[in-house]
Coordinates of C-alpha atoms and ligand atoms in Angstrom, one line a residue:
M238 CA -0.2 0.1 0.1
K239 CA 1.3 3.3 -0.8
S240 CA 1.3 6.2 1.7
G241 CA -2.1 8.1 1.0
S242 CA -3.8 5.2 -0.7
A243 CA -6.5 3.1 0.3
A244 CA -7.0 -0.7 0.3
T245 CA -10.2 -2.5 0.6
V246 CA -10.8 -6.1 1.5
R247 CA -14.5 -7.5 0.8
V248 CA -16.4 -9.7 3.6
E249 CA -18.7 -12.3 2.2
L250 CA -20.6 -14.1 4.7
P251 CA -21.7 -17.8 4.4
R252 CA -24.7 -18.7 1.7
E253 CA -27.3 -18.1 4.5
A254 CA -26.2 -14.7 5.0
R255 CA -26.0 -13.5 1.4
G256 CA -26.6 -9.9 1.2
R257 CA -25.0 -9.1 4.2
G258 CA -21.2 -8.8 3.1
Y259 CA -19.2 -5.7 3.6
T260 CA -16.2 -3.8 2.6
I261 CA -13.0 -2.9 5.0
T262 CA -11.6 0.0 3.7
I263 CA -7.6 0.4 5.0
G264 CA -5.5 3.4 4.8
P265 CA -4.3 6.6 5.9
H266 CA -7.4 8.8 5.8
A267 CA -9.6 6.1 5.4
I268 CA -12.1 7.9 7.8
E269 CA -12.8 10.5 4.8
R270 CA -14.7 7.5 3.0
L271 CA -17.4 7.7 6.3
P272 CA -19.9 10.1 4.3
E273 CA -20.0 8.0 1.3
A274 CA -20.5 4.8 3.3
I275 CA -23.2 6.3 5.3
R276 CA -24.9 8.1 2.3
S277 CA -25.2 4.2 0.9
L278 CA -27.3 3.2 3.6
S279 CA -29.3 6.8 3.6
P280 CA -30.1 6.4 7.6
S281 CA -32.9 8.1 9.1
R282 CA -30.1 9.2 11.7
L283 CA -26.5 8.6 12.7
H284 CA -25.8 8.1 16.5
V285 CA -22.1 7.9 17.3
V286 CA -20.5 6.0 20.3
T287 CA -17.1 6.4 21.4
D288 CA -14.9 6.7 24.6
R289 CA -13.6 9.9 26.4
N290 CA -9.8 9.1 25.2
V291 CA -11.0 8.7 21.3
W292 CA -13.3 11.5 21.6
R293 CA -10.8 13.9 23.1
A294 CA -7.8 12.6 20.5
W295 CA -10.1 12.4 17.4
G296 CA -13.6 14.1 17.7
G297 CA -12.9 17.1 16.1
R298 CA -11.5 15.1 12.9
L299 CA -15.0 13.2 13.0
R300 CA -16.9 16.2 13.1
S301 CA -14.9 17.5 10.4
V302 CA -15.1 14.6 8.2
L303 CA -19.0 14.4 8.8
R304 CA -18.9 18.4 7.6
G305 CA -21.1 19.6 10.7
G306 CA -23.7 16.9 9.8
D307 CA -26.4 16.1 12.7
F308 CA -25.5 13.1 14.6
G309 CA -26.3 11.8 18.4
L310 CA -23.3 11.3 20.3
T311 CA -23.0 8.6 23.8
V312 CA -19.4 9.1 25.1
L313 CA -18.3 6.4 27.6
P314 CA -15.5 6.3 30.1
P315 CA -12.7 4.3 28.4
G316 CA -11.8 0.7 29.6
E317 CA -13.4 -2.8 29.7
R318 CA -15.5 -1.8 32.3
S319 CA -17.6 0.2 30.3
K320 CA -18.5 -3.2 28.1
S321 CA -21.3 -3.4 30.7
V322 CA -24.9 -4.1 30.8
A323 CA -25.4 -0.5 32.1
S324 CA -23.6 0.8 29.5
A325 CA -26.0 -0.9 26.9
V326 CA -28.7 0.4 28.3
R327 CA -27.3 4.2 28.2
I328 CA -26.8 3.7 24.6
W329 CA -30.3 2.2 24.2
R330 CA -32.2 5.1 25.8
D331 CA -29.7 7.6 24.3
L332 CA -30.9 6.1 20.8
V333 CA -34.5 6.6 21.8
R334 CA -34.2 10.2 22.9
A335 CA -32.5 10.9 19.9
G336 CA -35.4 10.0 18.0
C337 CA -33.7 6.8 16.4
D338 CA -36.1 4.4 14.3
R339 CA -35.3 1.1 12.5
R340 CA -33.6 3.0 9.9
S341 CA -30.9 4.8 12.0
C342 CA -27.6 3.8 12.1
V343 CA -24.6 3.4 15.0
L344 CA -21.1 4.5 14.3
A345 CA -18.9 2.7 17.0
F346 CA -15.7 4.8 16.9
G347 CA -13.3 3.6 19.3
G348 CA -11.3 0.6 20.0
G349 CA -13.1 -3.2 20.6
V350 CA -14.7 -2.1 23.8
V351 CA -16.6 0.2 22.0
G352 CA -16.9 -1.9 18.7
D353 CA -18.2 -4.7 20.9
L354 CA -20.3 -2.7 23.0
A355 CA -21.9 -0.4 20.1
G356 CA -22.3 -3.4 17.8
F357 CA -24.6 -5.3 20.5
A358 CA -26.8 -2.1 21.4
A359 CA -27.3 -2.1 17.5
A360 CA -27.8 -5.7 17.1
S361 CA -30.5 -5.6 19.7
F362 CA -31.8 -2.1 19.5
L363 CA -35.4 -2.2 17.7
R364 CA -34.2 -5.9 16.9
G365 CA -31.4 -4.8 14.7
I366 CA -30.2 -1.6 13.1
D367 CA -27.5 -1.2 10.9
F368 CA -24.1 -0.2 12.4
I369 CA -20.4 1.1 11.2
Q370 CA -17.5 0.4 12.6
V371 CA -14.4 3.0 12.6
P372 CA -11.8 1.0 14.8
T373 CA -9.1 3.3 16.4
T374 CA -6.9 0.8 17.9
L375 CA -4.6 -1.6 16.3
L376 CA -6.3 -4.8 17.9
A377 CA -9.8 -3.4 16.7
M378 CA -8.6 -2.8 13.5
V379 CA -6.8 -6.3 12.8
D380 CA -9.7 -8.2 15.3
S381 CA -12.6 -6.8 16.8
S382 CA -14.0 -4.8 13.9
V383 CA -14.3 -7.4 11.8
G384 CA -16.3 -10.8 12.0
G385 CA -19.6 -9.5 13.2
K386 CA -19.4 -10.7 17.2
T387 CA -20.4 -8.2 19.5
G388 CA -21.4 -8.5 23.2
I389 CA -20.9 -7.0 26.7
D390 CA -19.5 -8.7 30.1
L391 CA -21.1 -9.5 33.1
P392 CA -19.5 -9.4 36.3
E393 CA -19.3 -13.1 36.6
G394 CA -17.3 -12.9 33.2
K395 CA -16.2 -11.6 29.7
N396 CA -18.6 -11.7 26.8
L397 CA -21.2 -13.6 28.5
V398 CA -24.1 -11.9 26.8
G399 CA -23.7 -11.0 22.8
A400 CA -25.1 -11.4 19.1
F401 CA -23.6 -11.7 15.6
H402 CA -24.2 -8.9 13.8
Q403 CA -22.3 -7.9 10.9
P404 CA -21.2 -4.2 10.3
R405 CA -22.2 -2.8 7.2
A406 CA -18.9 -0.9 6.4
V407 CA -15.4 -1.0 8.3
L408 CA -13.1 2.0 8.1
A409 CA -9.9 1.3 9.5
D410 CA -7.6 4.7 9.5
I411 CA -4.3 3.7 10.0
D412 CA -3.6 7.9 11.0
L413 CA -5.9 7.3 14.0
L414 CA -3.6 5.1 15.7
S415 CA -0.9 7.8 16.0
T416 CA -2.3 8.8 19.6
L417 CA -2.5 5.0 20.8
P418 CA -0.4 4.4 23.7
A419 CA 2.6 2.3 23.3
R420 CA 1.6 -0.5 25.6
Q421 CA -1.9 -0.8 23.5
A422 CA -0.1 -0.7 20.5
R423 CA 2.1 -3.7 21.3
A424 CA -0.8 -5.7 22.7
G425 CA -2.5 -5.2 19.5
W426 CA 0.8 -6.6 17.6
A427 CA 0.2 -9.6 19.4
E428 CA -2.7 -10.1 17.6
V429 CA -1.3 -9.5 14.0
I430 CA 1.6 -12.0 15.0
K431 CA -1.4 -14.5 15.6
T432 CA -3.1 -13.8 12.7
A433 CA 0.0 -14.4 10.7
A434 CA 1.0 -17.6 12.6
I435 CA -2.2 -19.3 11.8
G436 CA -2.8 -18.1 8.3
D437 CA -0.4 -16.0 6.7
S438 CA 3.2 -17.0 6.7
R439 CA 4.3 -14.1 4.3
L440 CA 2.7 -11.7 6.4
F441 CA 4.9 -13.3 9.3
G442 CA 8.2 -12.7 7.2
V443 CA 7.3 -9.2 7.3
L444 CA 6.8 -9.0 11.0
E445 CA 10.3 -10.9 11.3
E446 CA 11.8 -8.3 8.8
E447 CA 10.0 -5.0 9.5
S448 CA 9.5 -5.0 13.3
A449 CA 11.7 -1.5 13.4
W450 CA 9.4 0.2 10.7
L451 CA 6.1 -1.1 12.2
L452 CA 7.1 -0.2 15.6
A453 CA 8.1 3.3 14.5
G454 CA 4.7 3.9 13.1
D455 CA 5.5 3.6 9.5
A456 CA 1.6 4.0 8.1
A457 CA 2.0 2.3 4.9
A458 CA 3.7 -0.4 6.1
I459 CA 1.4 -0.8 9.1
G460 CA -1.5 -0.3 6.6
R461 CA -0.1 -3.8 4.7
A462 CA -0.2 -5.5 8.0
V463 CA -3.6 -4.7 8.9
L464 CA -4.9 -5.5 5.3
A465 CA -3.1 -8.9 5.4
C466 CA -4.6 -9.5 8.7
C467 CA -8.3 -8.6 7.6
R468 CA -7.7 -10.5 4.6
V469 CA -7.1 -13.7 6.7
K470 CA -10.2 -13.2 9.0
A471 CA -12.2 -12.3 6.2
S472 CA -11.8 -15.4 4.7
V473 CA -11.9 -17.6 8.0
V474 CA -15.3 -15.7 8.8
A475 CA -16.7 -16.0 5.0
R476 CA -16.3 -19.9 5.6
D477 CA -17.4 -20.1 9.3
E478 CA -19.5 -17.1 10.6
R479 CA -20.9 -18.4 13.6
E480 CA -17.5 -20.3 15.1
S481 CA -18.7 -24.0 14.4
G482 CA -15.3 -25.0 12.9
L483 CA -13.1 -23.2 11.2
R484 CA -13.1 -19.9 13.2
R485 CA -11.7 -21.3 16.3
I486 CA -8.1 -21.2 14.8
L487 CA -8.7 -17.4 15.5
N488 CA -8.2 -18.3 19.2
F489 CA -4.6 -19.3 19.0
G490 CA -2.9 -18.3 22.2
H491 CA -6.3 -17.5 23.7
T492 CA -7.3 -20.9 25.8
L493 CA -4.0 -20.0 28.0
A494 CA -4.5 -16.2 27.5
H495 CA -8.2 -16.3 29.1
G496 CA -7.1 -18.2 32.0
I497 CA -4.2 -15.4 32.6
E498 CA -6.5 -12.8 32.1
A499 CA -8.8 -14.1 34.6
A500 CA -6.4 -14.8 37.2
A501 CA -4.5 -11.3 36.8
G502 CA -8.0 -9.7 37.4
Y503 CA -7.5 -8.3 33.8
R504 CA -4.7 -6.1 34.7
T505 CA -2.9 -8.0 31.9
L506 CA -3.9 -6.4 28.6
H507 CA -5.6 -9.0 26.0
G508 CA -2.7 -8.9 23.7
E509 CA -0.1 -9.3 26.6
A510 CA -1.9 -12.6 27.7
V511 CA -2.1 -13.9 24.0
A512 CA 1.6 -13.2 23.4
A513 CA 2.3 -15.7 26.5
G514 CA -0.3 -18.0 25.6
M515 CA 1.0 -18.2 21.8
A516 CA 4.3 -19.3 23.5
F517 CA 2.9 -21.8 25.4
A518 CA 0.6 -23.4 22.6
A519 CA 3.9 -23.5 20.6
G520 CA 5.5 -25.3 23.2
L521 CA 2.4 -27.7 24.0
G522 CA 2.5 -28.4 20.0
E523 CA 6.1 -29.4 19.9
A524 CA 6.0 -31.5 23.1
L525 CA 3.1 -33.5 21.4
G526 CA 4.8 -33.4 18.3
V527 CA 2.3 -31.4 16.6
T528 CA 4.3 -28.4 16.2
L529 CA 7.4 -28.8 13.5
P530 CA 10.7 -28.4 15.0
G531 CA 11.9 -24.8 14.7
A532 CA 8.3 -23.1 14.4
T533 CA 8.5 -22.3 18.3
A534 CA 11.7 -20.3 18.2
R535 CA 10.6 -18.5 15.1
L536 CA 7.3 -17.8 16.7
L537 CA 9.2 -16.4 19.9
A538 CA 11.2 -13.7 17.8
P539 CA 8.5 -11.1 16.7
I540 CA 6.8 -11.5 20.0
E541 CA 10.2 -10.5 21.9
A542 CA 10.9 -7.8 19.0
F543 CA 7.4 -6.1 19.4
G544 CA 8.3 -6.0 23.1
L545 CA 5.7 -8.5 24.2
R546 CA 7.0 -11.2 27.0
P547 CA 6.3 -14.8 26.1
R548 CA 6.0 -15.3 30.0
P549 CA 3.5 -13.8 31.8
A550 CA 4.3 -12.0 35.0
R551 CA 4.3 -14.6 38.2
L552 CA 0.7 -15.8 38.8
S553 CA -0.8 -18.4 40.9
S554 CA -1.0 -21.5 38.8
S555 CA -4.0 -22.7 40.7
R556 CA -6.0 -19.6 39.5
V557 CA -4.8 -19.6 36.0
L558 CA -6.1 -23.5 35.8
A559 CA -9.2 -22.7 37.6
A560 CA -10.5 -20.2 35.4
M561 CA -9.4 -22.6 32.2
E562 CA -11.6 -25.3 34.1
H563 CA -14.6 -22.8 33.9
D564 CA -13.8 -22.7 30.2
K565 CA -13.4 -26.5 29.7
K566 CA -16.9 -27.0 31.4
R567 CA -18.4 -24.5 29.0
G568 CA -17.2 -26.2 25.8
A569 CA -18.8 -29.2 24.3
R570 CA -15.9 -31.5 24.7
G571 CA -13.4 -29.7 27.1
L572 CA -10.5 -27.8 26.6
R573 CA -9.8 -26.6 23.1
W574 CA -6.0 -26.2 21.9
V575 CA -5.1 -24.1 18.8
L576 CA -1.8 -25.6 17.8
V577 CA 0.3 -24.5 15.2
R578 CA 1.6 -27.2 12.7
E579 CA 4.0 -24.6 11.0
I580 CA 4.2 -20.7 11.0
G581 CA 1.0 -20.1 8.7
R582 CA -0.8 -23.1 9.5
A583 CA -3.2 -24.2 12.4
V584 CA -4.8 -26.9 13.7
V585 CA -7.7 -27.4 16.4
R586 CA -7.2 -30.0 19.1
D587 CA -10.0 -31.1 21.5
D588 CA -8.3 -34.4 22.7
I589 CA -5.7 -33.4 24.9
P590 CA -6.3 -34.8 28.3
W591 CA -6.8 -32.1 31.0
T592 CA -4.1 -34.0 32.8
V593 CA -1.7 -33.0 30.4
S594 CA -2.7 -29.4 29.6
R595 CA -2.6 -29.2 33.5
K596 CA 0.9 -30.2 33.9
A597 CA 2.0 -27.9 31.1
V598 CA 0.5 -25.1 32.2
V599 CA 1.8 -25.6 35.8
W600 CA 5.5 -26.1 34.4
F601 CA 5.1 -23.0 31.8
L602 CA 3.7 -20.7 34.9
A603 CA 6.9 -22.4 37.1
G604 CA 9.1 -20.4 34.8
A605 CA 7.4 -17.1 34.7
R606 CA 9.0 -13.8 35.8
A607 CA 9.7 -13.3 39.3
Ligands
LIG1491 N1 -15.6 -9.0 18.6 C1 -14.8 -9.6 18.6 O1 -14.1 -10.4 17.7 C2 -13.0 -9.4 19.5 C3 -12.1 -9.7 19.4 C4 -11.0 -9.4 20.0 C5 -11.0 -8.5 21.3 N2 -12.3 -8.1 21.4 C6 -12.9 -7.2 22.5 O2 -11.7 -6.3 22.3 C7 -11.9 -5.6 23.4 C8 -10.6 -5.0 23.4 O3 -10.3 -4.1 22.6 P1 -9.0 -2.7 22.6 O4 -8.0 -3.4 23.0 O5 -9.2 -2.0 21.3 O6 -9.3 -2.0 23.9 P2 -10.3 -0.4 24.2 O7 -11.2 -0.1 23.4 O8 -10.4 -0.7 25.7 O9 -9.1 0.3 24.2 C9 -7.7 0.6 24.6 C10 -7.5 1.7 25.2 O10 -6.8 2.5 24.2 C11 -7.5 4.0 24.1 N3 -8.0 4.3 22.5 C12 -8.4 3.5 21.6 N4 -8.3 4.2 20.1 C13 -7.6 5.2 20.9 C14 -6.8 6.4 19.7 N5 -6.7 6.3 18.7 N6 -5.7 7.2 20.5 C15 -5.6 7.3 22.2 N7 -6.4 6.3 22.7 C16 -7.2 5.4 22.2 C17 -9.2 3.6 24.7 O11 -9.8 4.5 25.1 C18 -8.9 2.7 25.8 O12 -8.3 3.2 26.9 C19 -11.9 -6.3 24.4 O13 -13.4 -6.0 25.1 C20 -12.3 -7.7 23.9 O14 -13.1 -8.5 24.5 C21 -13.4 -8.6 20.5
LIG1492 ZN1 -7.8 -12.1 21.0

């Protein structure tokens, strides 16, 4: 991608969902395509959902792109705690008060928290209205804004209430990442490494070679990486929208990550936990003879180059395992591991005995940083 130009990825959905496909536009200034995307839906009203950080940094830009057009606005406190029932209620009520009807459109302007929450509010308001995603974090650009999973958390756990609701358009403007805190950016790179590891060995090669450019914020290089990730995700989602099979490979590194996140009380960022989860899954795969020799070492290199840690901070393994056991009980056949066969190719295994997983997790966490 040349700097200044935008690229697109079309997300086609499975047969039963024909007609709900949409376009992801990626590039510096992609947000300037917003008026066109809105026009094509001709909504009765537009309602923007965002958080305070995003609104402070980019609210002016959004207003100028919309050229003073009239829209409703819900600005939420930043952070995972906003992905709540209370926030969903607030958005629904704001929509009613703003005079929204079934032909109105919600614009999710923020990271994965805003995207999941606003998407869920749109999915459920009047049984479902249109929504557009303008992701503002790297994680949201490469992962959460694409694929139609929306939802909120309950005090009992993350993402326990939600709906599949596909956006009508996604506009990933790389310029918006310039204000993203470095820690958030690093966490986003973990999902990029994940996507390359399960589905794009060429992208993995780019991450190995261009980490310095990417970390320096080179918009054209970042745009190419986002584009490659969206292509992988779009092709997986097109074949398995509802995660009945193939889509599970997107959870590489996530089985242990969920345990780490729960045990760390969500002080760990999701991407940080995923980085450790990938390192663990690669080691487990190698021990089981699934992951080819050398793949683990290759995987660890970009994790470290992007400033992520392949080992989590010291955590109680019994707490991590308790959270994983909780996940295991929720799954139909028990714990599900995504293992890489080699860089670019993943397999899903749900036949690994719990005792084996357990021992491996205890051993891995025992080697954690002090
Ligand atoms: N739906 C899916 O398929 C899917 C996939 C992965 C993750 N998720 C969800 O995504 C969420 C995490 O998303 P996230 O990592 O984007 O977190 P986030 O939305 O909380 O954003 C991280 C922080 O960055 C700030 N921020 C966002 N954009 C900014 C910008 N451009 N400049 C400055 N600050 C900015 C936010 O205010 C927040 O403080 C989790 O709730 C997770 O469950 C969903
Ligand atoms: Zn993730």
